[in-house]
Short mmCIF file of C-alpha atoms and ligand atoms in Angstrom, two decimals:
data_model
loop_
_atom_site.label_atom_id
_atom_site.label_comp_id
_atom_site.label_asym_id
_atom_site.label_seq_id
_atom_site.Cartn_x
_atom_site.Cartn_y
_atom_site.Cartn_z
CA UNK A 25 39.67 58.66 -5.17
CA UNK A 26 35.87 57.84 -4.89
CA UNK A 27 33.63 57.01 -7.68
CA UNK A 28 29.94 57.96 -7.57
CA UNK A 29 27.86 54.97 -8.93
CA UNK A 30 24.67 55.14 -10.97
CA UNK A 31 22.60 51.94 -11.16
CA UNK A 32 21.08 51.54 -14.35
CA UNK A 33 17.87 50.08 -13.28
CA UNK A 34 17.44 53.21 -10.94
CA UNK A 35 17.81 55.68 -13.79
CA UNK A 36 15.36 56.92 -16.47
CA UNK A 37 16.16 56.45 -20.04
CA UNK A 38 17.05 60.24 -20.66
CA UNK A 39 19.66 60.02 -17.77
CA UNK A 40 21.26 57.00 -19.25
CA UNK A 41 21.43 58.55 -22.62
CA UNK A 42 23.13 61.61 -21.10
CA UNK A 43 25.77 59.33 -19.20
CA UNK A 44 26.35 57.41 -22.50
CA UNK A 45 26.87 60.37 -24.79
CA UNK A 46 28.89 62.19 -22.21
CA UNK A 47 31.09 59.58 -21.05
CA UNK A 48 31.66 58.04 -24.39
CA UNK A 49 33.10 60.93 -26.31
CA UNK A 50 34.35 62.60 -28.40
CA UNK A 51 32.52 60.20 -30.87
CA UNK A 52 33.25 60.46 -34.80
CA UNK A 53 30.21 61.73 -36.74
CA UNK A 54 28.80 59.68 -39.71
CA UNK A 55 26.96 61.89 -42.05
CA UNK A 56 24.66 59.23 -43.67
CA UNK A 57 23.14 59.45 -46.99
CA UNK A 58 20.35 57.35 -48.23
CA UNK A 59 17.55 57.14 -50.69
CA UNK A 60 13.95 56.24 -49.96
CA UNK A 61 11.88 54.02 -52.45
CA UNK A 62 10.91 57.03 -54.64
CA UNK A 63 14.76 58.07 -54.78
CA UNK A 64 14.42 61.13 -52.45
CA UNK A 65 17.64 61.71 -50.74
CA UNK A 66 18.17 61.76 -47.15
CA UNK A 67 21.01 63.03 -45.15
CA UNK A 68 21.33 62.78 -41.39
CA UNK A 69 24.20 62.72 -38.79
CA UNK A 70 24.83 59.83 -36.28
CA UNK A 71 27.60 59.74 -33.68
CA UNK A 72 26.90 56.22 -32.49
CA UNK A 73 29.28 55.33 -35.13
CA UNK A 74 32.48 53.51 -35.67
CA UNK A 75 34.60 50.95 -37.70
CA UNK A 76 34.46 47.31 -36.61
CA UNK A 77 36.72 45.34 -39.00
CA UNK A 78 38.79 45.64 -42.09
CA UNK A 79 38.44 42.27 -43.66
CA UNK A 80 35.64 42.67 -44.80
CA UNK A 81 35.54 46.52 -44.15
CA UNK A 82 32.61 47.13 -41.71
CA UNK A 83 31.31 50.14 -40.34
CA UNK A 84 28.37 50.57 -38.04
CA UNK A 85 26.09 53.35 -36.78
CA UNK A 86 23.01 53.28 -34.75
CA UNK A 87 19.84 55.22 -35.60
CA UNK A 88 17.59 55.10 -32.44
CA UNK A 89 13.88 54.80 -32.26
CA UNK A 90 12.87 58.28 -31.43
CA UNK A 91 12.48 58.89 -27.61
CA UNK A 92 10.14 61.54 -28.47
CA UNK A 93 7.78 59.96 -31.00
CA UNK A 94 8.49 56.28 -30.63
CA UNK A 95 9.05 56.29 -34.45
CA UNK A 96 11.92 54.88 -36.36
CA UNK A 97 14.23 57.58 -38.09
CA UNK A 98 14.13 58.01 -42.06
CA UNK A 99 17.68 56.64 -42.41
CA UNK A 100 16.62 53.33 -40.80
CA UNK A 101 13.56 53.10 -42.98
CA UNK A 102 15.49 53.94 -46.13
CA UNK A 103 18.17 51.57 -45.52
CA UNK A 104 15.83 48.69 -44.66
CA UNK A 105 14.29 49.48 -48.20
CA UNK A 106 17.31 50.01 -50.32
CA UNK A 107 20.13 48.19 -48.48
CA UNK A 108 22.70 50.70 -49.07
CA UNK A 109 24.02 54.01 -47.93
CA UNK A 110 26.96 56.31 -47.77
CA UNK A 111 28.94 57.75 -44.90
CA UNK A 112 30.61 61.16 -45.23
CA UNK A 113 32.95 62.37 -42.43
CA UNK A 114 32.34 65.69 -41.03
CA UNK A 115 34.87 68.44 -41.08
CA UNK A 116 34.81 71.95 -39.48
CA UNK A 117 33.54 73.70 -42.66
CA UNK A 118 30.35 71.92 -42.54
CA UNK A 119 29.49 71.44 -38.94
CA UNK A 120 26.48 74.01 -38.94
CA UNK A 121 25.07 72.34 -42.11
CA UNK A 122 25.34 68.92 -40.29
CA UNK A 123 23.57 70.31 -37.32
CA UNK A 124 20.90 71.52 -39.55
CA UNK A 125 20.62 68.24 -41.22
CA UNK A 126 19.55 66.65 -37.96
CA UNK A 127 16.37 68.51 -37.71
CA UNK A 128 13.39 66.30 -38.12
CA UNK A 129 12.46 67.29 -41.76
CA UNK A 130 9.50 65.26 -43.20
CA UNK A 131 10.44 61.99 -44.98
CA UNK A 132 9.64 63.53 -48.48
CA UNK A 133 12.17 66.55 -47.89
CA UNK A 134 15.66 66.04 -49.48
CA UNK A 135 17.99 67.38 -46.80
CA UNK A 136 20.71 68.07 -49.45
CA UNK A 137 18.45 71.04 -50.48
CA UNK A 138 17.76 72.10 -46.92
CA UNK A 139 21.47 72.14 -45.99
CA UNK A 140 22.93 73.49 -49.12
CA UNK A 141 25.52 70.35 -49.25
CA UNK A 142 26.41 69.13 -52.51
CA UNK A 143 25.48 65.49 -53.93
CA UNK A 144 28.56 63.47 -54.73
CA UNK A 145 27.67 60.63 -57.07
CA UNK A 146 28.58 57.05 -55.90
CA UNK A 147 29.95 54.50 -58.27
CA UNK A 148 28.69 51.20 -56.74
CA UNK A 149 25.37 52.31 -55.14
CA UNK A 150 22.66 55.06 -55.96
CA UNK A 151 22.77 56.83 -52.62
CA UNK A 152 24.77 60.23 -52.78
CA UNK A 153 27.81 61.11 -50.54
CA UNK A 154 28.45 64.79 -49.47
CA UNK A 155 30.91 66.73 -51.74
CA UNK A 156 32.16 68.97 -49.00
CA UNK A 157 33.37 65.96 -46.94
CA UNK A 158 37.02 64.92 -47.38
CA UNK A 159 36.24 61.25 -46.74
CA UNK A 160 33.15 59.41 -48.13
CA UNK A 161 32.44 55.54 -47.97
CA UNK A 162 29.94 53.81 -50.21
CA UNK A 163 28.39 50.97 -48.21
CA UNK A 164 26.04 48.06 -48.77
CA UNK A 165 23.97 46.90 -46.04
CA UNK A 166 25.57 44.02 -44.00
CA UNK A 167 23.19 43.62 -41.22
CA UNK A 168 20.75 45.45 -38.71
CA UNK A 169 20.56 44.48 -35.30
CA UNK A 170 17.74 45.77 -33.45
CA UNK A 171 18.60 46.70 -29.91
CA UNK A 172 15.22 46.86 -28.06
CA UNK A 173 12.47 48.09 -30.23
CA UNK A 174 11.42 50.67 -27.61
CA UNK A 175 11.59 54.50 -27.60
CA UNK A 176 15.59 55.38 -27.46
CA UNK A 177 16.54 51.84 -28.35
CA UNK A 178 19.25 51.64 -31.00
CA UNK A 179 19.30 49.81 -34.20
CA UNK A 180 22.84 48.96 -35.13
CA UNK A 181 23.28 49.19 -38.83
CA UNK A 182 26.43 47.45 -40.11
CA UNK A 183 27.53 48.22 -43.61
CA UNK A 184 30.21 46.74 -45.70
CA UNK A 185 32.48 49.46 -47.38
CA UNK A 186 32.59 49.01 -51.25
CA UNK A 187 34.48 52.15 -52.04
CA UNK A 188 36.38 54.94 -50.48
CA UNK A 189 36.40 58.52 -51.94
CA UNK A 190 39.22 60.74 -50.43
CA UNK A 191 39.85 64.33 -51.18
CA UNK A 192 43.38 64.08 -52.97
CA UNK A 193 44.03 67.45 -51.08
CA UNK A 194 44.16 65.62 -47.70
CA UNK A 195 46.53 62.83 -48.94
CA UNK A 196 50.23 62.84 -48.49
CA UNK A 197 52.59 61.70 -51.30
CA UNK A 198 52.37 58.14 -50.07
CA UNK A 199 48.47 58.29 -49.96
CA UNK A 200 48.29 58.58 -46.26
CA UNK A 201 45.60 60.67 -44.69
CA UNK A 202 46.85 64.05 -43.13
CA UNK A 203 44.87 64.35 -39.99
CA UNK A 204 45.06 68.03 -39.95
CA UNK A 205 43.58 68.23 -43.51
CA UNK A 206 40.87 65.53 -42.67
CA UNK A 207 39.81 68.26 -40.17
CA UNK A 208 37.39 65.86 -38.29
CA UNK A 209 34.69 67.01 -35.93
CA UNK A 210 33.36 64.60 -33.25
CA UNK A 211 30.45 64.63 -30.76
CA UNK A 212 30.41 65.00 -26.98
CA UNK A 213 27.72 65.20 -24.35
CA UNK A 214 25.05 68.15 -24.28
CA UNK A 215 25.82 70.68 -27.06
CA UNK A 216 29.51 70.06 -26.91
CA UNK A 217 31.43 69.04 -30.06
CA UNK A 218 35.22 68.48 -30.55
CA UNK A 219 37.33 70.00 -33.21
CA UNK A 220 40.41 67.66 -33.61
CA UNK A 221 42.75 70.58 -34.15
CA UNK A 222 41.27 73.11 -31.77
CA UNK A 223 39.43 71.27 -29.00
CA UNK A 224 35.95 71.62 -27.49
CA UNK A 225 33.32 74.11 -28.60
CA UNK A 226 29.66 74.28 -28.24
CA UNK A 227 27.05 74.32 -30.97
CA UNK A 228 23.34 74.43 -30.12
CA UNK A 229 20.98 72.29 -31.96
CA UNK A 230 18.33 74.17 -33.97
CA UNK A 231 15.27 74.41 -31.65
CA UNK A 232 12.72 74.03 -34.27
CA UNK A 233 12.78 72.68 -38.11
CA UNK A 234 15.00 75.31 -39.69
CA UNK A 235 13.78 77.12 -42.84
CA UNK A 236 16.65 75.53 -44.83
CA UNK A 237 18.86 76.95 -47.62
CA UNK A 238 16.25 76.89 -50.22
CA UNK A 239 14.28 79.60 -48.23
CA UNK A 240 17.36 81.98 -48.11
CA UNK A 241 17.28 85.07 -50.40
CA UNK A 242 19.26 84.77 -53.54
CA UNK A 243 21.31 87.79 -52.78
CA UNK A 244 22.62 86.18 -49.49
CA UNK A 245 22.86 82.76 -50.80
CA UNK A 246 25.27 83.95 -53.43
CA UNK A 247 27.21 86.23 -51.28
CA UNK A 248 30.69 85.78 -49.55
CA UNK A 249 28.94 83.95 -46.52
CA UNK A 250 30.41 80.57 -45.73
CA UNK A 251 28.22 77.32 -45.59
CA UNK A 252 28.46 77.47 -41.74
CA UNK A 253 27.29 81.04 -41.69
CA UNK A 254 24.48 80.39 -44.08
CA UNK A 255 23.48 77.14 -42.23
CA UNK A 256 22.95 79.50 -38.93
CA UNK A 257 20.81 81.66 -40.98
CA UNK A 258 18.79 78.67 -42.46
CA UNK A 259 18.26 77.34 -38.89
CA UNK A 260 15.78 79.78 -37.79
CA UNK A 261 12.05 78.53 -37.87
CA UNK A 262 10.93 81.47 -40.10
CA UNK A 263 12.34 84.64 -41.49
CA UNK A 264 11.69 87.60 -39.28
CA UNK A 265 9.78 90.44 -40.44
CA UNK A 266 11.62 93.56 -41.03
CA UNK A 267 11.56 96.44 -38.44
CA UNK A 268 11.96 99.32 -40.55
CA UNK A 269 12.87 101.52 -37.66
CA UNK A 270 16.27 100.19 -37.69
CA UNK A 271 18.97 102.88 -38.35
CA UNK A 272 22.33 101.87 -39.45
CA UNK A 273 25.16 104.04 -40.32
CA UNK A 274 26.45 102.14 -43.07
CA UNK A 275 27.68 103.34 -46.50
CA UNK A 276 28.31 100.13 -48.73
CA UNK A 277 27.11 96.66 -49.21
CA UNK A 278 30.49 95.39 -48.29
CA UNK A 279 30.28 97.10 -45.09
CA UNK A 280 27.06 95.75 -44.39
CA UNK A 281 28.02 92.15 -45.33
CA UNK A 282 31.07 92.44 -42.98
CA UNK A 283 28.52 93.48 -40.12
CA UNK A 284 26.23 90.47 -41.05
CA UNK A 285 29.22 88.12 -40.94
CA UNK A 286 30.17 89.46 -37.70
CA UNK A 287 26.74 89.24 -36.12
CA UNK A 288 26.32 85.52 -37.32
CA UNK A 289 29.80 84.48 -35.97
CA UNK A 290 28.69 86.05 -32.43
CA UNK A 291 25.34 84.12 -32.76
CA UNK A 292 23.41 87.32 -33.02
CA UNK A 293 20.99 85.69 -35.64
CA UNK A 294 18.02 87.89 -35.21
CA UNK A 295 20.21 91.10 -35.70
CA UNK A 296 21.77 89.45 -38.71
CA UNK A 297 18.55 88.96 -40.05
CA UNK A 298 17.46 92.47 -39.84
CA UNK A 299 20.53 93.46 -41.48
CA UNK A 300 20.05 90.94 -44.24
CA UNK A 301 16.46 92.38 -44.91
CA UNK A 302 18.02 95.80 -44.65
CA UNK A 303 20.49 94.80 -47.44
CA UNK A 304 17.58 93.60 -49.51
CA UNK A 305 16.32 97.14 -49.79
CA UNK A 306 19.73 99.01 -49.63
C1 FMN B 6 26.00 65.45 -34.37
C2 FMN B 6 24.86 64.76 -34.30
C3 FMN B 6 24.91 63.25 -33.91
C4 FMN B 6 23.62 62.48 -33.90
N1 FMN B 6 23.88 61.19 -33.52
C5 FMN B 6 22.88 60.28 -33.52
C6 FMN B 6 22.85 59.17 -33.29
O1 FMN B 6 23.87 58.39 -33.21
N2 FMN B 6 21.75 58.19 -33.21
C7 FMN B 6 20.44 58.75 -33.34
O2 FMN B 6 19.33 58.15 -33.46
N3 FMN B 6 20.32 60.12 -33.77
C8 FMN B 6 21.39 60.87 -33.73
N4 FMN B 6 21.19 62.38 -34.03
C9 FMN B 6 20.02 62.73 -34.40
C10 FMN B 6 19.78 62.44 -35.84
O3 FMN B 6 20.52 63.12 -36.68
C11 FMN B 6 18.26 63.20 -36.22
O4 FMN B 6 17.24 62.49 -35.31
C12 FMN B 6 17.73 63.30 -37.68
O5 FMN B 6 16.66 64.01 -37.76
C13 FMN B 6 17.64 61.82 -38.12
O6 FMN B 6 17.24 62.02 -39.52
P1 FMN B 6 16.30 60.96 -40.34
O7 FMN B 6 15.15 60.70 -39.58
O8 FMN B 6 16.27 61.62 -41.72
O9 FMN B 6 17.05 59.46 -40.29
C14 FMN B 6 22.35 63.15 -34.05
C15 FMN B 6 22.33 64.59 -34.31
C16 FMN B 6 23.50 65.22 -34.52
C17 FMN B 6 23.40 66.84 -34.62
#
């Protein structure tokens, strides 16, 4: 067997990043909740994440300095200010919402509103967890280790877990976590993710900043669409205009909704939006 070697000094940062995220995978995903000084909530996913000790219980994750803008991420700024955060573990029911939460929304935007995820009140700290997660940790800041201070450099945030909140439905009679019910999603390289139960799948990151759940029409927000389906609709940069030359041989709203779900599941988001706009005039 031959190994191809890649010498770090001869690689650009992007290539190093891709080697790291493709080789060190699948990585668990921390959905980190924090508050800024004005108590505006922030939510963002981080897969440079793990646990590092149980006594005291220390977890760590690493928001990088943006390789594109050279600026620190809101999560880092918030935790430097408030010294606390929550980590909610990501499951398959919310993975599209998590992807939407990774859009670079302005600092004064509350990503709970943009992603439709529900705030779960903490007991020891002020930052919120995510109610749709099965496993939430309240953490106080233990340390921040700057790992370079340059674009794409990490900032290892270590937190001490003060309290675990675990959905009772995923616990066995002896308070063990049922791994099937935890249903964790992990991150691989490129646009690959791992569903612990089903294996690898691809999920493309939104190209731009998505409109968010707050811009979805009420009749679709309150329909039978799932959070993941709504998140795909909310990931578009703007709502397309209705092409009223579309002809649909559809007799009922239920039939139309079924077709919309089908289009979303097959990633035909433009077509889904046309059907939604048609539904609005039905
Ligand atoms: C699944 C997933 C994992 C991510 N992991 C990281 C990570 O470990 N470190 C990082 O800096 N950015 C990571 N990102 C990108 C951030 O979530 C993204 O930059 C986000 O906008 C940061 O938000 P903030 O500025 O509100 O903190 C990840 C994105 C996704 C979708």
